[in-house]
Amino acid sequence: MKYEDTIAAIATPRGEGGIGIVRVSGSLAIPIACQLFRPSRPVETDKLATHTLTHGHIIDISASDEVVDEVLLGIMRAPHTYTTEDIVEFNCHGGVVPLTNVLDLVVKTGARLAEPGEFTKRAFLNSRLDLAQAEAVAELISSKTELSSKIAIDALSGKLSETVNTLSDRLADLLAEIEASIDFPDEDLDFMKVETQLHATRAVQAELTCLLETATEGRIIKEGVNVGILGKPNVGKSSLFNALVTTTRAIVTDIPGTTRDTIEETINIGGIPINLIDTAGIRNTDDIVEQEGVQRSKDVLNKAELLLLMFDASQPLNDSDIELLQTATSHRAILVLNKIDLTTIVQPEILSNHCPKTCVVQTAITEDIGIDTLKTTIREELLGGDFSMGESPIVTNTRHQDALRRAHEALVEVIASLENEMPPDLVSVDLRISLDALGDIVGKTTTEDILDRIFSQFCIGK
């Protein structure tokens, strides 16, 4: 599909910077450049070689050829471009005024303003990228850690698409076999036996199950998690918070009740974006302000997906500690036994006796003991101890997860129909449902409404 109109947008973030880029894509891109660009060396703009940069100036032809900006013109000729159309990029001085002025001239000369994500949408509609790859562009731009960036790059390179297309081909072959048996029942043809159909369906279903199992870790890597630090006053919560944030963000004193409100900071632990929450010490108090802080600390129980429950190894457990240990039975948690550099009264085994299924990490925050072990434990608790990026793709997109789930459920029905010797017509209906669901991932069966919703989430200029 080729478009008649030409689109333009500022492709770099707004604000001051060394360079700002105005991107133009479409059949008028090079003619527009010919009208607005004056090269600093004798050369015809429309004769410039593809994928080259040329120095010159943008001229306002409606204002007596007034110089608008000094630029580098990049020309990329179809079809070997991001959109597969002719693209020009004006590398301007990075500032609101020069970029806006150049964009205004481009629009006056025949382009229109691009909609959010329209460059990538054209790349998809022109078959340069499938839909999963196009969505990976947005995920790469918004990635918060190196790990999420690597997963997005894998998806952009086609790892997920290749897997989905392979599974789709196998289901399509199976569907063709079944529909042939429906269309030609009296022909002397050697159709696939039901046992073979079952084996093929179960094999695809098993691979879909493996893909779906990566979705939980994928969401965590992409979106991050809330991790709350809870404990009674003066166990070292704010010291741990500062150690993980690697800056003095929370005030630390020996006075109980110093922290009176939750403090939050985003950090990266093992490739996982973590919103770390420091809380007020949980205890009974007559101070109205501290009471509010304690209540907010308890509210973190409902907000956090992982709790770091802290205990003072140099002090015997009290009722507040016991109450805190009880929360570990209903929440995902790590028990942090701090101040092991002091005279130790509480041993790890005492905490383990209360919460036998919860990991205990010993630390001395002020002496920088146990911090790395705690980071490793946090990552293992969130992603599993055996998580690694292998050959298989990792699902991070909620839309993809939903499509895989629908494909999987349809195959459950296929297997049940085959096992119960149901008519092949019913089998073929569910097989087609599964195929369509997989097609949604790469854009083979996606509606225009879904496309508009996906690309509207992109930044303008991409």
Coordinates of C-alpha atoms in Angstrom, one line a residue:
M1 CA 0.0 0.0 0.0
K2 CA 1.5 3.3 -1.1
Y3 CA 0.2 6.7 0.1
E4 CA -0.3 9.8 -2.1
D5 CA 0.3 12.3 0.6
T6 CA 3.6 13.3 2.2
I7 CA 4.0 13.5 6.0
A8 CA 6.4 15.5 8.2
A9 CA 7.2 15.9 11.9
I10 CA 9.9 16.9 14.3
A11 CA 11.6 13.5 15.1
T12 CA 13.6 14.6 18.1
P13 CA 12.4 15.7 21.6
R14 CA 11.3 19.3 22.0
G15 CA 13.7 21.6 23.8
E16 CA 17.2 22.9 23.3
G17 CA 19.9 20.6 22.0
G18 CA 22.8 20.3 19.6
I19 CA 20.8 18.8 16.8
G20 CA 17.1 18.6 16.0
I21 CA 15.6 16.6 13.1
V22 CA 12.6 17.3 10.9
R23 CA 11.6 14.1 9.1
V24 CA 9.7 14.0 5.8
S25 CA 8.3 10.8 4.1
G26 CA 6.5 10.4 0.9
S27 CA 6.6 11.1 -2.8
L28 CA 7.0 14.9 -2.3
A29 CA 9.9 14.5 0.2
I30 CA 12.7 15.1 -2.3
P31 CA 10.8 17.8 -4.3
I32 CA 10.2 19.7 -1.1
A33 CA 13.9 19.4 -0.2
C34 CA 14.7 20.8 -3.7
Q35 CA 12.6 23.9 -3.1
L36 CA 13.7 24.6 0.5
F37 CA 17.4 23.5 0.6
R38 CA 20.3 25.4 -0.9
P39 CA 23.5 23.3 -0.8
S40 CA 26.7 25.1 0.1
R41 CA 28.6 23.4 -2.8
P42 CA 27.4 23.3 -6.5
V43 CA 25.2 20.3 -6.7
E44 CA 21.6 19.6 -7.7
T45 CA 19.6 18.4 -4.7
D46 CA 17.5 15.9 -6.7
K47 CA 20.7 14.3 -8.0
L48 CA 22.2 13.7 -4.5
A49 CA 23.0 10.1 -3.8
T50 CA 20.9 8.1 -1.4
H51 CA 21.9 7.8 2.2
T52 CA 24.2 10.8 2.2
L53 CA 24.4 14.1 4.1
T54 CA 24.9 17.4 2.4
H55 CA 25.6 20.8 4.1
G56 CA 23.5 23.8 3.2
H57 CA 20.8 26.2 4.3
I58 CA 17.0 26.2 4.5
I59 CA 15.6 29.1 2.5
D60 CA 12.2 30.7 2.9
I61 CA 11.2 31.3 -0.7
S62 CA 8.2 33.4 0.3
A63 CA 10.4 35.9 2.1
S64 CA 13.0 36.7 -0.5
D65 CA 15.1 33.6 0.1
E66 CA 15.7 34.5 3.7
V67 CA 17.9 31.9 5.5
V68 CA 16.0 30.1 8.1
D69 CA 18.7 27.7 9.4
E70 CA 22.0 26.1 8.6
V71 CA 21.4 22.3 8.2
L72 CA 22.6 19.0 7.0
L73 CA 20.2 17.4 4.5
G74 CA 19.9 13.6 4.6
I75 CA 18.3 11.9 1.6
M76 CA 17.2 8.3 1.7
R77 CA 15.5 7.0 -1.5
A78 CA 12.8 4.4 -1.7
P79 CA 12.6 1.5 -1.1
H80 CA 15.5 1.1 1.3
T81 CA 14.1 3.4 4.0
Y82 CA 12.3 3.1 7.3
T83 CA 8.9 3.6 5.6
T84 CA 10.0 2.2 2.2
E85 CA 9.1 5.7 0.8
D86 CA 11.5 8.5 -0.1
I87 CA 12.6 10.2 3.1
V88 CA 14.5 13.4 3.8
E89 CA 15.7 14.6 7.1
F90 CA 16.7 18.1 7.9
N91 CA 19.3 18.1 10.6
C92 CA 18.8 21.5 12.1
H93 CA 20.1 23.4 15.2
G94 CA 18.3 21.9 18.2
G95 CA 15.8 24.4 19.4
V96 CA 12.1 25.1 19.3
V97 CA 12.3 28.1 17.0
P98 CA 14.5 26.7 14.1
L99 CA 12.7 23.3 14.2
T100 CA 9.2 24.8 14.1
N101 CA 10.2 27.3 11.4
V102 CA 11.6 24.5 9.2
L103 CA 8.5 22.2 9.8
D104 CA 6.2 25.1 9.0
L105 CA 8.0 25.6 5.6
V106 CA 7.8 21.9 4.9
V107 CA 4.1 21.9 5.5
K108 CA 3.6 25.0 3.4
T109 CA 5.5 23.4 0.5
G110 CA 3.2 20.3 0.3
A111 CA 3.5 18.0 3.3
R112 CA 1.0 17.5 6.1
L113 CA 1.7 17.0 9.8
A114 CA 2.2 13.3 10.7
E115 CA 0.0 11.7 13.2
P116 CA 1.5 9.9 16.2
G117 CA 3.3 6.8 15.0
E118 CA 2.5 7.4 11.4
F119 CA 6.0 6.8 10.1
T120 CA 6.1 3.4 11.8
K121 CA 2.5 2.7 10.7
R122 CA 3.5 3.3 7.1
A123 CA 6.5 0.9 7.6
F124 CA 3.9 -1.7 8.7
L125 CA 1.4 -1.1 6.0
N126 CA 4.2 -1.1 3.4
S127 CA 5.2 -4.5 4.7
R128 CA 8.7 -3.5 5.9
L129 CA 7.7 -4.4 9.5
D130 CA 5.0 -6.7 10.8
L131 CA 2.8 -5.4 13.7
A132 CA 4.9 -7.1 16.4
Q133 CA 8.0 -5.5 15.1
A134 CA 6.3 -2.1 14.8
E135 CA 5.2 -2.4 18.5
A136 CA 8.8 -3.3 19.4
V137 CA 9.9 0.1 18.1
A138 CA 7.7 1.8 20.7
E139 CA 8.9 -0.6 23.4
L140 CA 12.5 0.1 22.5
I141 CA 12.0 3.8 22.8
S142 CA 10.3 3.5 26.2
S143 CA 12.6 0.8 27.6
K144 CA 13.8 1.5 31.2
T145 CA 16.7 -0.9 31.5
E146 CA 19.3 -2.6 29.3
L147 CA 17.4 -5.9 29.7
S148 CA 14.1 -4.5 28.5
S149 CA 16.0 -2.8 25.6
K150 CA 17.5 -6.2 24.6
I151 CA 14.1 -7.9 24.6
A152 CA 12.7 -5.1 22.4
I153 CA 15.6 -5.4 20.0
D154 CA 15.0 -9.1 19.8
A155 CA 11.3 -8.4 18.9
L156 CA 12.3 -5.7 16.4
S157 CA 14.6 -8.2 14.7
G158 CA 11.7 -10.6 14.3
K159 CA 12.4 -13.2 16.9
L160 CA 8.8 -13.3 18.2
S161 CA 7.3 -12.9 14.7
E162 CA 9.3 -15.8 13.4
T163 CA 8.1 -18.0 16.2
V164 CA 4.5 -17.0 15.7
N165 CA 4.7 -17.4 11.9
T166 CA 6.2 -20.9 12.3
L167 CA 3.4 -21.9 14.7
S168 CA 0.8 -20.4 12.3
D169 CA 2.2 -22.3 9.3
R170 CA 2.0 -25.6 11.3
L171 CA -1.6 -24.9 12.2
A172 CA -2.4 -23.8 8.6
D173 CA -1.0 -27.1 7.3
L174 CA -3.2 -29.0 9.8
L175 CA -6.3 -26.9 8.9
A176 CA -5.7 -27.6 5.2
E177 CA -5.5 -31.3 5.8
I178 CA -8.8 -31.3 7.8
E179 CA -10.7 -29.1 5.4
A180 CA -9.5 -31.4 2.5
S181 CA -11.0 -34.3 4.3
I182 CA -14.3 -32.3 4.6
D183 CA -14.3 -31.3 0.9
F184 CA -13.3 -34.6 -0.6
P185 CA -14.7 -37.3 1.7
D186 CA -15.2 -39.9 -1.1
E187 CA -11.8 -39.4 -2.7
D188 CA -9.2 -42.1 -2.3
L189 CA -6.8 -39.8 -0.5
D190 CA -4.4 -40.6 2.3
F191 CA -5.6 -38.1 4.9
M192 CA -3.8 -37.5 8.2
K193 CA -4.9 -39.8 11.0
V194 CA -6.6 -38.4 14.1
E195 CA -3.7 -39.5 16.2
T196 CA -1.3 -37.5 14.1
Q197 CA -3.6 -34.5 14.2
L198 CA -3.7 -34.7 18.0
H199 CA 0.1 -35.0 18.2
A200 CA 0.6 -31.9 15.9
T201 CA -2.0 -29.9 17.9
R202 CA -0.5 -30.8 21.2
A203 CA 3.0 -29.8 20.0
V204 CA 1.8 -26.3 19.0
Q205 CA -0.2 -26.0 22.2
A206 CA 2.9 -26.8 24.3
E207 CA 4.9 -24.1 22.5
L208 CA 2.2 -21.6 23.1
T209 CA 2.2 -22.6 26.8
C210 CA 6.0 -21.9 26.9
L211 CA 5.4 -18.5 25.3
L212 CA 2.7 -17.6 27.7
E213 CA 4.8 -18.6 30.7
T214 CA 7.3 -15.8 29.7
A215 CA 4.6 -13.1 29.9
T216 CA 4.8 -12.6 33.7
E217 CA 8.6 -12.1 33.6
G218 CA 8.2 -10.0 30.5
R219 CA 5.7 -7.6 32.2
I220 CA 8.0 -7.2 35.1
I221 CA 11.0 -6.4 32.9
K222 CA 9.0 -4.0 30.8
E223 CA 6.8 -2.2 33.4
G224 CA 8.8 -2.8 36.6
V225 CA 7.4 -3.5 40.1
N226 CA 6.7 -1.8 43.4
V227 CA 9.0 -2.9 46.2
G228 CA 8.3 -1.7 49.7
I229 CA 10.6 -1.7 52.7
L230 CA 8.8 -2.3 56.0
G231 CA 9.9 -2.7 59.6
K232 CA 9.7 -1.2 63.0
P233 CA 11.6 2.1 63.7
N234 CA 15.4 2.1 63.6
V235 CA 15.9 -1.3 61.9
G236 CA 17.7 0.4 59.0
K237 CA 15.0 0.9 56.4
S238 CA 16.1 4.3 55.3
S239 CA 19.8 3.2 55.3
L240 CA 18.8 0.3 53.0
F241 CA 16.8 2.6 50.8
N242 CA 19.8 4.9 50.4
A243 CA 22.1 2.0 49.8
L244 CA 19.9 0.6 47.0
V245 CA 19.3 4.1 45.5
T246 CA 23.1 4.8 45.9
T247 CA 22.4 8.3 47.2
T248 CA 21.3 9.9 50.4
R249 CA 17.6 10.2 49.5
A250 CA 16.1 9.4 52.9
I251 CA 17.1 11.1 56.2
V252 CA 18.8 8.7 58.6
T253 CA 19.0 9.3 62.4
D254 CA 19.0 7.3 65.6
I255 CA 15.7 8.9 66.6
P256 CA 12.7 6.6 66.2
G257 CA 10.0 8.1 63.9
T258 CA 12.4 10.1 61.7
T259 CA 10.7 8.9 58.5
R260 CA 7.0 10.0 58.6
D261 CA 6.0 9.5 55.0
T262 CA 6.7 7.1 52.2
I263 CA 9.6 8.0 49.9
E264 CA 9.8 6.5 46.4
E265 CA 12.6 6.3 43.9
T266 CA 13.0 4.3 40.7
I267 CA 16.1 2.1 40.4
N268 CA 17.4 -0.8 38.3
I269 CA 18.2 -4.1 39.9
G270 CA 19.4 -6.8 37.5
G271 CA 17.5 -5.3 34.6
I272 CA 14.2 -4.8 36.4
P273 CA 12.8 -1.3 36.8
I274 CA 11.9 -1.1 40.5
N275 CA 9.9 1.6 42.2
L276 CA 11.5 1.4 45.7
I277 CA 9.3 2.6 48.6
D278 CA 10.7 3.6 52.0
T279 CA 8.2 3.7 54.8
A280 CA 7.7 5.0 58.3
G281 CA 8.5 2.6 61.1
I282 CA 5.5 0.5 62.1
R283 CA 4.7 0.9 65.8
N284 CA 2.1 2.2 68.2
T285 CA 2.4 6.0 68.7
D286 CA 0.5 8.9 70.1
D287 CA 2.0 11.3 67.6
I288 CA -0.8 12.2 65.1
V289 CA 1.6 12.9 62.2
E290 CA 3.6 9.6 62.8
Q291 CA 0.3 7.7 63.0
E292 CA -0.5 8.9 59.5
G293 CA 2.9 7.7 58.4
V294 CA 2.4 4.3 60.0
Q295 CA -0.9 4.0 58.2
R296 CA 0.7 4.9 54.9
S297 CA 3.3 2.2 55.6
K298 CA 0.5 -0.4 56.0
D299 CA -1.1 0.8 52.8
V300 CA 2.1 -0.2 51.0
L301 CA 1.1 -3.8 51.6
N302 CA -1.6 -3.4 49.0
K303 CA 0.6 -1.5 46.6
A304 CA 3.9 -3.4 46.6
E305 CA 4.4 -6.6 44.6
L306 CA 7.4 -7.5 46.8
L307 CA 8.1 -6.6 50.4
L308 CA 11.5 -6.3 52.1
L309 CA 10.7 -7.0 55.7
M310 CA 13.5 -5.7 57.9
F311 CA 14.5 -6.9 61.4
D312 CA 17.2 -5.9 63.9
A313 CA 19.5 -8.8 64.6
S314 CA 20.8 -7.0 67.8
Q315 CA 17.3 -6.7 69.4
P316 CA 14.9 -9.4 70.4
L317 CA 11.7 -9.8 68.3
N318 CA 8.7 -7.8 69.7
D319 CA 5.0 -7.8 68.8
S320 CA 5.6 -5.5 65.8
D321 CA 8.2 -7.9 64.4
I322 CA 5.8 -10.9 64.9
E323 CA 3.0 -9.0 63.2
L324 CA 5.3 -8.1 60.3
L325 CA 6.4 -11.8 59.9
Q326 CA 2.8 -12.8 59.6
T327 CA 2.4 -10.6 56.5
A328 CA 5.0 -12.7 54.8
T329 CA 2.5 -15.6 54.7
S330 CA 0.2 -13.7 52.5
H331 CA 2.6 -11.5 50.5
R332 CA 5.7 -12.1 48.4
A333 CA 8.5 -11.1 50.6
I334 CA 12.2 -11.3 51.5
L335 CA 13.2 -11.2 55.2
V336 CA 16.2 -8.8 55.7
L337 CA 18.0 -9.4 59.0
N338 CA 20.1 -6.2 59.5
K339 CA 22.8 -5.1 61.9
I340 CA 24.6 -8.5 61.9
D341 CA 27.8 -6.6 62.6
L342 CA 26.5 -5.9 66.2
T343 CA 26.0 -8.4 69.0
T344 CA 23.5 -10.9 67.4
I345 CA 20.4 -11.9 69.3
V346 CA 18.1 -12.9 66.5
Q347 CA 19.5 -15.7 64.3
P348 CA 18.2 -16.4 60.7
E349 CA 16.7 -19.6 61.9
I350 CA 14.4 -17.8 64.2
L351 CA 12.9 -15.9 61.2
S352 CA 12.8 -19.0 59.1
N353 CA 10.8 -20.8 61.8
H354 CA 8.1 -18.2 61.4
C355 CA 8.3 -18.1 57.6
P356 CA 9.9 -21.4 56.4
K357 CA 9.1 -20.6 52.7
T358 CA 10.5 -17.1 52.7
C359 CA 14.2 -16.3 52.0
V360 CA 16.3 -14.6 54.7
V361 CA 19.2 -12.3 53.7
Q362 CA 21.6 -11.1 56.4
T363 CA 22.9 -7.5 56.1
A364 CA 24.9 -4.8 57.8
I365 CA 23.8 -1.8 55.8
T366 CA 26.2 0.7 57.4
E367 CA 29.1 -1.7 56.7
D368 CA 28.0 -2.4 53.1
I369 CA 27.5 -6.1 53.9
G370 CA 24.9 -8.1 52.1
I371 CA 23.7 -5.5 49.7
D372 CA 24.8 -7.4 46.6
T373 CA 23.3 -10.6 47.9
L374 CA 20.0 -8.8 48.6
K375 CA 20.0 -7.4 45.0
T376 CA 20.6 -10.9 43.6
T377 CA 17.8 -12.3 45.8
I378 CA 15.4 -9.6 44.7
R379 CA 16.0 -10.4 41.0
E380 CA 15.6 -14.1 41.6
E381 CA 12.4 -13.6 43.6
L382 CA 10.9 -11.6 40.8
L383 CA 12.2 -13.4 37.7
G384 CA 13.0 -16.9 39.1
G385 CA 16.5 -18.2 39.7
D386 CA 16.9 -19.8 36.2
F387 CA 15.7 -16.8 34.1
S388 CA 17.9 -15.9 31.2
M389 CA 17.5 -14.6 27.7
G390 CA 17.8 -17.6 25.5
E391 CA 16.8 -18.5 21.9
S392 CA 13.0 -18.3 22.6
P393 CA 11.3 -14.9 22.6
I394 CA 10.0 -13.2 25.7
V395 CA 6.4 -11.8 25.6
T396 CA 6.2 -8.3 27.1
N397 CA 3.2 -7.0 25.3
T398 CA -0.3 -7.4 26.9
R399 CA -2.0 -7.5 23.5
H400 CA 0.3 -10.3 22.4
Q401 CA -0.3 -12.2 25.7
D402 CA -4.1 -11.9 25.1
A403 CA -3.8 -13.2 21.5
L404 CA -1.6 -16.1 22.7
R405 CA -4.1 -17.0 25.4
R406 CA -7.0 -17.0 22.8
A407 CA -4.9 -19.2 20.5
H408 CA -4.1 -21.6 23.3
E409 CA -7.8 -21.8 24.4
A410 CA -8.9 -22.6 20.9
L411 CA -6.4 -25.4 20.7
V412 CA -7.7 -26.8 23.9
E413 CA -11.1 -27.1 22.2
V414 CA -9.4 -28.7 19.1
I415 CA -7.8 -31.3 21.2
A416 CA -11.1 -32.1 23.0
S417 CA -12.9 -32.4 19.7
L418 CA -10.3 -34.7 18.3
E419 CA -10.3 -36.9 21.4
N420 CA -14.1 -37.1 21.4
E421 CA -14.2 -37.9 17.7
M422 CA -16.3 -34.8 16.9
P423 CA -17.0 -33.8 13.3
P424 CA -14.0 -32.3 11.5
D425 CA -16.1 -29.2 10.8
L426 CA -16.0 -28.3 14.5
V427 CA -12.3 -29.0 14.6
S428 CA -11.7 -26.7 11.7
V429 CA -13.7 -23.8 13.3
D430 CA -11.5 -23.8 16.4
L431 CA -8.3 -24.2 14.4
R432 CA -9.2 -21.1 12.4
I433 CA -9.9 -19.2 15.7
S434 CA -6.4 -20.1 16.9
L435 CA -4.9 -19.1 13.5
D436 CA -6.7 -15.7 13.6
A437 CA -5.5 -15.1 17.1
L438 CA -1.9 -15.7 16.1
G439 CA -2.5 -13.5 13.1
D440 CA -3.5 -10.6 15.4
I441 CA 0.1 -10.6 16.8
V442 CA 1.8 -10.0 13.5
G443 CA -1.0 -8.0 12.0
K444 CA -2.4 -10.5 9.5
T445 CA -5.9 -10.3 10.9
T446 CA -5.9 -7.0 12.9
T447 CA -8.7 -4.5 12.4
E448 CA -8.1 -0.8 11.5
D449 CA -9.5 0.2 14.9
I450 CA -6.8 -1.8 16.7
L451 CA -4.1 -0.4 14.4
D452 CA -5.2 3.2 15.2
R453 CA -5.2 2.4 18.9
I454 CA -1.7 0.9 18.7
F455 CA 0.0 3.6 16.7
S456 CA -1.7 6.5 18.6
Q457 CA 0.5 5.5 21.6
F458 CA 3.7 6.3 19.6
C459 CA 5.4 9.6 19.8
I460 CA 4.9 12.0 16.9
G461 CA 7.9 11.7 14.5
K462 CA 8.2 7.9 14.9

